[in-house]
mmCIF file of C-alpha atoms and ligand atoms in Angstrom:
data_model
loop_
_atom_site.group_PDB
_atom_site.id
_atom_site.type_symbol
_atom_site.label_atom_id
_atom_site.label_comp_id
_atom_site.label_asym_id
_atom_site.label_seq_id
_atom_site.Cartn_x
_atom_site.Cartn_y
_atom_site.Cartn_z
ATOM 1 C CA UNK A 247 92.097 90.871 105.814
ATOM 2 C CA UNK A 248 91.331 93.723 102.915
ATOM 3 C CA UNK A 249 88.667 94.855 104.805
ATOM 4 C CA UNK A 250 90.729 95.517 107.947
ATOM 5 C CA UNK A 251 92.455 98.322 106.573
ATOM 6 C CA UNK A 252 89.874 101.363 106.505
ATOM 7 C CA UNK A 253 88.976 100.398 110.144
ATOM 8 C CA UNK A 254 92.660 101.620 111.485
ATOM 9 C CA UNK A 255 92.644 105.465 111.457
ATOM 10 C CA UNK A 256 95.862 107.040 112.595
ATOM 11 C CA UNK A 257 95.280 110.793 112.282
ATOM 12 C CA UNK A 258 98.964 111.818 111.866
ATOM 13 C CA UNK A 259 102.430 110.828 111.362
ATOM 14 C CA UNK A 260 102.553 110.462 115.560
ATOM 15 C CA UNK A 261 99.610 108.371 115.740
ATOM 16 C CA UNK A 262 101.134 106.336 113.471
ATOM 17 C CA UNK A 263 104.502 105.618 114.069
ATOM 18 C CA UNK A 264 102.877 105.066 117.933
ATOM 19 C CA UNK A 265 100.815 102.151 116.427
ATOM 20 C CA UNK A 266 103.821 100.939 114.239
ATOM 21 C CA UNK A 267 105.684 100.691 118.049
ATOM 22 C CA UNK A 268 102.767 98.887 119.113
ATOM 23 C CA UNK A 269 102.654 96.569 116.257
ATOM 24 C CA UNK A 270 106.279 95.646 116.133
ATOM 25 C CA UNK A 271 106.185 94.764 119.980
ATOM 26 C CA UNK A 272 103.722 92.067 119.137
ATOM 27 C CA UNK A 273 105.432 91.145 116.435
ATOM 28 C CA UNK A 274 109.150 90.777 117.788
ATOM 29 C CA UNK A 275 107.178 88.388 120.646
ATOM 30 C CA UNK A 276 105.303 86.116 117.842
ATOM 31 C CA UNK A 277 105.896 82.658 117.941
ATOM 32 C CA UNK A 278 102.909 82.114 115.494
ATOM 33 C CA UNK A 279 105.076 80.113 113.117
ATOM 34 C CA UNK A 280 108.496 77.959 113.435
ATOM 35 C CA UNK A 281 110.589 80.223 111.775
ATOM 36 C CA UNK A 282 110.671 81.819 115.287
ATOM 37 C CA UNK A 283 113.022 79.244 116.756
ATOM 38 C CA UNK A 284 115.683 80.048 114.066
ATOM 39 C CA UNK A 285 115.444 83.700 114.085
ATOM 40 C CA UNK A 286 118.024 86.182 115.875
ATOM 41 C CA UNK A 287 115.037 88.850 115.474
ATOM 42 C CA UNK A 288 112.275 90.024 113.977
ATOM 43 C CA UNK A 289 113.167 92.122 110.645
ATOM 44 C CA UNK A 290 109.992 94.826 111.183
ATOM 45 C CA UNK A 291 110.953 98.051 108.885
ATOM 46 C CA UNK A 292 112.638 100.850 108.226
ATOM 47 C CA UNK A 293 111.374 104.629 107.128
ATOM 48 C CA UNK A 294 108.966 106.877 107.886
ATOM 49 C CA UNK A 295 105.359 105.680 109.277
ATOM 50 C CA UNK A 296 104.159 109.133 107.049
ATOM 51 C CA UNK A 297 106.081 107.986 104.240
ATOM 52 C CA UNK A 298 103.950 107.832 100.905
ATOM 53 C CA UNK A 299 105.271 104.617 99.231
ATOM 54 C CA UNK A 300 105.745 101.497 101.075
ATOM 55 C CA UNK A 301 107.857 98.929 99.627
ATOM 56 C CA UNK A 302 107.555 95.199 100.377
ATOM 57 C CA UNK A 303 109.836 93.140 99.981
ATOM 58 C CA UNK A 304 110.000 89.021 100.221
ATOM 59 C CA UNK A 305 111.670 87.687 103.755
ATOM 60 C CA UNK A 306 114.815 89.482 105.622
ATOM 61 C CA UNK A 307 117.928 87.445 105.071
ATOM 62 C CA UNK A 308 121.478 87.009 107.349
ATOM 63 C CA UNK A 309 122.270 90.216 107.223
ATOM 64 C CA UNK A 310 118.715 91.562 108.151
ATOM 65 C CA UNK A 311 118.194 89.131 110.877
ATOM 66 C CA UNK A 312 121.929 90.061 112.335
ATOM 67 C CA UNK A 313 121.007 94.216 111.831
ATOM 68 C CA UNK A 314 117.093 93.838 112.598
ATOM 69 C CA UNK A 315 116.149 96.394 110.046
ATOM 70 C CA UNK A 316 115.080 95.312 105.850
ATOM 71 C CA UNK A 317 117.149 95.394 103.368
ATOM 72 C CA UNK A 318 120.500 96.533 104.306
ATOM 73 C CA UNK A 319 122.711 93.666 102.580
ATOM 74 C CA UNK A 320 123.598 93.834 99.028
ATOM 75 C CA UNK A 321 120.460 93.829 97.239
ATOM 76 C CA UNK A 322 119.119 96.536 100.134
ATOM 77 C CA UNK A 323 122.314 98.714 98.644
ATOM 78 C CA UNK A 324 121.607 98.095 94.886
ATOM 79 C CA UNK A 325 117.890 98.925 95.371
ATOM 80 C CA UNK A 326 119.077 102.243 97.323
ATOM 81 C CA UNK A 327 120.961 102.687 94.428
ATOM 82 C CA UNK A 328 118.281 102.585 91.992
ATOM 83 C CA UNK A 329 115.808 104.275 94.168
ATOM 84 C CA UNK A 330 118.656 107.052 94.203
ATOM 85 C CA UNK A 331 118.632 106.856 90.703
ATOM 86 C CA UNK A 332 115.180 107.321 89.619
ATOM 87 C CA UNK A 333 115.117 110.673 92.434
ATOM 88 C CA UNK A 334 112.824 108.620 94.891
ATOM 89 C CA UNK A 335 114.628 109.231 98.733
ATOM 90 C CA UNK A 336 114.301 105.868 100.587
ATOM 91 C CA UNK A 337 114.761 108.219 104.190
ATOM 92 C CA UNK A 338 111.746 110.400 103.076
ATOM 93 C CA UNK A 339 109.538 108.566 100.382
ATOM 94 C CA UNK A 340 109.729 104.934 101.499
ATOM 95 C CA UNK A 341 108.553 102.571 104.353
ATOM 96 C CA UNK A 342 110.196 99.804 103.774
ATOM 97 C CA UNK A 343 109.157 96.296 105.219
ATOM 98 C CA UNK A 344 108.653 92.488 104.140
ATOM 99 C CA UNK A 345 106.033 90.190 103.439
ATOM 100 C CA UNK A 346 107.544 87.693 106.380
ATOM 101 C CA UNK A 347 109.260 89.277 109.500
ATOM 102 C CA UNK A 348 111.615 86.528 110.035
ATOM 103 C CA UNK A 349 114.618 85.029 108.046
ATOM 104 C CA UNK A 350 114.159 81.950 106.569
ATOM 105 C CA UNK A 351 116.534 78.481 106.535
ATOM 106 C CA UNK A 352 118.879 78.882 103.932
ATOM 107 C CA UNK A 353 116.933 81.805 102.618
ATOM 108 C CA UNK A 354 114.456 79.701 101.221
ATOM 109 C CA UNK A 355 110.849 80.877 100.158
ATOM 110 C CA UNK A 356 108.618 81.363 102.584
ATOM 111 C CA UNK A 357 105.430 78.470 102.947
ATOM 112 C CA UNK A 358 101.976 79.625 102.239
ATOM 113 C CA UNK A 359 101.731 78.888 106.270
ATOM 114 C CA UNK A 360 104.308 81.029 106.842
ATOM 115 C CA UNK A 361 102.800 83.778 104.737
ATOM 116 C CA UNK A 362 99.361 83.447 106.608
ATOM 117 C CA UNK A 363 101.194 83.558 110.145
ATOM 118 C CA UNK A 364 102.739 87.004 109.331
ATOM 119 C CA UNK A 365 99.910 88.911 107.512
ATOM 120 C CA UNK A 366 98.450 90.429 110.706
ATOM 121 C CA UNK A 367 101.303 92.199 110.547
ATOM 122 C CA UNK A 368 101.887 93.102 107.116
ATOM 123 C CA UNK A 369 98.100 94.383 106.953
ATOM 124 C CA UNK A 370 98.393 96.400 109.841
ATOM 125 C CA UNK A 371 101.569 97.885 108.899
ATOM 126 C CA UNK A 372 99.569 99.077 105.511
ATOM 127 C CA UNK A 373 96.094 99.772 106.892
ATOM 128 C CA UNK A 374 98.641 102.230 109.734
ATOM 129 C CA UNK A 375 100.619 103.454 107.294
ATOM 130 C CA UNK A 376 98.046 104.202 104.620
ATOM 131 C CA UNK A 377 100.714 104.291 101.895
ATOM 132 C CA UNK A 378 99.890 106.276 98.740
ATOM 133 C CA UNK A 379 101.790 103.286 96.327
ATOM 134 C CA UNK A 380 102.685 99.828 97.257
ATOM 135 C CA UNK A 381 105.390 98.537 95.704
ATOM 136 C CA UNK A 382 105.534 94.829 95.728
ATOM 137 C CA UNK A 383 109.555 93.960 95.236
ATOM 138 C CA UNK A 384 109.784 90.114 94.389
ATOM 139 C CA UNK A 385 107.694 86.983 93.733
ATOM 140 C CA UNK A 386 106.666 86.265 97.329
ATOM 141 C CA UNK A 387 105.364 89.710 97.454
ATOM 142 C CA UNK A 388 103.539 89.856 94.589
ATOM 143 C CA UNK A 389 102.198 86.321 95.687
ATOM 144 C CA UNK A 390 100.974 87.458 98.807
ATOM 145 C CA UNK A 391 98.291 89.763 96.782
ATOM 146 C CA UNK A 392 97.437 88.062 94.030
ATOM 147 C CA UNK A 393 97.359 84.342 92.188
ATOM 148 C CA UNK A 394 100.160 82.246 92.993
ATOM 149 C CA UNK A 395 100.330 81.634 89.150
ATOM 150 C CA UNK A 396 100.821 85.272 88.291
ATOM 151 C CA UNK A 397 105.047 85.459 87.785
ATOM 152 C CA UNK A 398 106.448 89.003 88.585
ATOM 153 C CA UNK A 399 107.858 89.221 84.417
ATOM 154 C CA UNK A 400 103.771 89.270 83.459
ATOM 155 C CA UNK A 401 103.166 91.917 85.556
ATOM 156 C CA UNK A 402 105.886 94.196 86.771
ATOM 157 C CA UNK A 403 106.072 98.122 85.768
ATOM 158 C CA UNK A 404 102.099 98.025 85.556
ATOM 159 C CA UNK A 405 99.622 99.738 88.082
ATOM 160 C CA UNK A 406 97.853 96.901 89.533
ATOM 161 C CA UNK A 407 94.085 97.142 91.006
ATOM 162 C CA UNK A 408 94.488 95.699 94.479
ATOM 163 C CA UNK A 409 93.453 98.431 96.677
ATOM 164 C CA UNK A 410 90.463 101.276 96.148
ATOM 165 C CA UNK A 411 92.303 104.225 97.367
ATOM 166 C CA UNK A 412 96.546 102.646 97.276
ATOM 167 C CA UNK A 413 97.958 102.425 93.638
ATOM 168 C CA UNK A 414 100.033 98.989 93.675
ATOM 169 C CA UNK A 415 102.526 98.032 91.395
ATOM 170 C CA UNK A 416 104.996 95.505 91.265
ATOM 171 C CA UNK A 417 108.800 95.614 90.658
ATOM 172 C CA UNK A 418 111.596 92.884 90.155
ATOM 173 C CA UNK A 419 113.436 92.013 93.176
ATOM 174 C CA UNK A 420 116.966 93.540 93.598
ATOM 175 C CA UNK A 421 118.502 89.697 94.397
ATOM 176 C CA UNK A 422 117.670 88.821 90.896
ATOM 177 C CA UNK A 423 118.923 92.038 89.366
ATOM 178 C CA UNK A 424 122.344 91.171 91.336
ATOM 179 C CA UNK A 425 122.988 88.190 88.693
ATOM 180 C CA UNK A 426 122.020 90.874 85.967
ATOM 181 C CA UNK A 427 124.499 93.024 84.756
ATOM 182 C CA UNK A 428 123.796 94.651 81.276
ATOM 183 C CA UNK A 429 122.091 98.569 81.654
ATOM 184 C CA UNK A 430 120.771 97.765 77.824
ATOM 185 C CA UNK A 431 117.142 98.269 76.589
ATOM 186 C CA UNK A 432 114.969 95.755 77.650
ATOM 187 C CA UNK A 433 117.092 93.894 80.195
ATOM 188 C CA UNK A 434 116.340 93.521 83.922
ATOM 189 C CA UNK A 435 117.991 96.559 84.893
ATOM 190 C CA UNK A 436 116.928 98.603 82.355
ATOM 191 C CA UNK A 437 113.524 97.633 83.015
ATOM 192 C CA UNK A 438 113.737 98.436 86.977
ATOM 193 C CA UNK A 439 114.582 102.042 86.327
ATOM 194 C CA UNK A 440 111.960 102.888 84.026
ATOM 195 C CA UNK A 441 109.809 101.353 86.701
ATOM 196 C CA UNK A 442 111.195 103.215 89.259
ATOM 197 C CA UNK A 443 110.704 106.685 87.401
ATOM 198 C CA UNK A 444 107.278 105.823 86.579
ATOM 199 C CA UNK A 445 106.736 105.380 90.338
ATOM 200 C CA UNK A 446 108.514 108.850 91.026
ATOM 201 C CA UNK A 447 106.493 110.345 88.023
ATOM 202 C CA UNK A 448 103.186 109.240 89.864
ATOM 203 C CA UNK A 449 104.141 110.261 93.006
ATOM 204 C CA UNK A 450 104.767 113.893 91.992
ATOM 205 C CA UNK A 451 101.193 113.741 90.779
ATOM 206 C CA UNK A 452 100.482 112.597 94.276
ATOM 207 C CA UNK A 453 102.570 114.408 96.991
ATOM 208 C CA UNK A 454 102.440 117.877 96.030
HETATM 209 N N1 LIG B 23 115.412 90.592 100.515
HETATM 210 C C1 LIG B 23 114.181 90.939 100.921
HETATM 211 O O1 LIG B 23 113.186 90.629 100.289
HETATM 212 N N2 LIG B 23 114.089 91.663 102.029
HETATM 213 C C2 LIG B 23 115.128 92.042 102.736
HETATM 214 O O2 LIG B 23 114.942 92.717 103.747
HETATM 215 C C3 LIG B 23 116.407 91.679 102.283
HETATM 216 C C4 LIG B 23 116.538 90.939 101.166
#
């Protein structure tokens, strides 16, 4: 599917979000998998098709599937919160989508079948988009690019070499940093912002 992306060549931010419209039609019509028969709709994205970091996140849950857009329950508000934090703009700076376009039973992780089913769509979002960093928010993310064994505390905060020309990184999940509280050294939290303001220090290298 890697190879897929340098074939897609949107020349601007019109061309893109045009193909993104395209794209999501497809997708909100895809019965490729059963989660489609328990969905109330497909959870495609949210932000800017010219935006220079696209996040990925795991599966949409309740609240996704009831408001159709990614992450805009409680974790979606924390991670606007630290996003806010670290002086990344989710409106301007982030396209914002997940590895699976539908919500899952009981917000259970998604199959490896279910993974497969949806990465036409993942792929094409990145090889339209043509993000500058990928951030890969949670396990099933992080899963979807590289060894199943590989657990999100190994690598998270570190540049990862996925892509030629798209830095990648990957960054806890804001669920799990719900059920952590302490803003100490070295904890969860603390951890996610110095993540985050590595990401913003990179993309100021980046975006100029
Ligand atoms: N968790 C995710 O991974 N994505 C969402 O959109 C919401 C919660």
């Amino acid at each position: 599917m890697k190879h897929l992306l340098s074939r897609v060549v949107c020349q601007n931010s019109d061309e893109k979000q045009k193909a993104l419209v395209e794209l999501q039609n497809v997708c909100s019509q895809c019965r490729a998998c059963d989660l489609c028969k328990t969905r109330a709709c497909t959870v495609f994205s949210d932000g800017r098709a010219d935006a220079p970091i696209m996040l990925i996140g795991d599966a949409p849950g309740p609240d996704e599937d009831a408001a159709g857009k990614p992450f805009v329950g409680r974790a979606g508000q924390l991670l606007n919160t630290f996003l806010t934090e670290s002086g990344i703009d989710r409106e301007k700076d982030v396209y914002i989508c997940n590895t699976i376009k539908c919500k899952t039973p009981q917000n259970r992780i998604p199959t490896n079948e279910e993974k497969r089913a949806c990465q036409v769509y993942l792929f094409g979002q990145i090889a339209i988009v043509k993000p500058k960093i990928i951030l890969l928010c949670g396990t099933t993310a992080l899963q979807s690019f590289v060894d199943d064994d590989i657990k999100i505390t190994e690598v998270r905060g570190k540049w990862l070499n996925i892509f030629d020309d798209i830095e990648v990184m990957a960054i806890s999940h804001p669920s799990y940093l719900l059920r952590q509280h302490s803003q100490e050294p070295n904890t969860p939290r603390w951890f996610m912002k110095k993540d985050l303001e590595k990401v913003k220090a990179e993309l100021d290298t980046l975006v100029t």
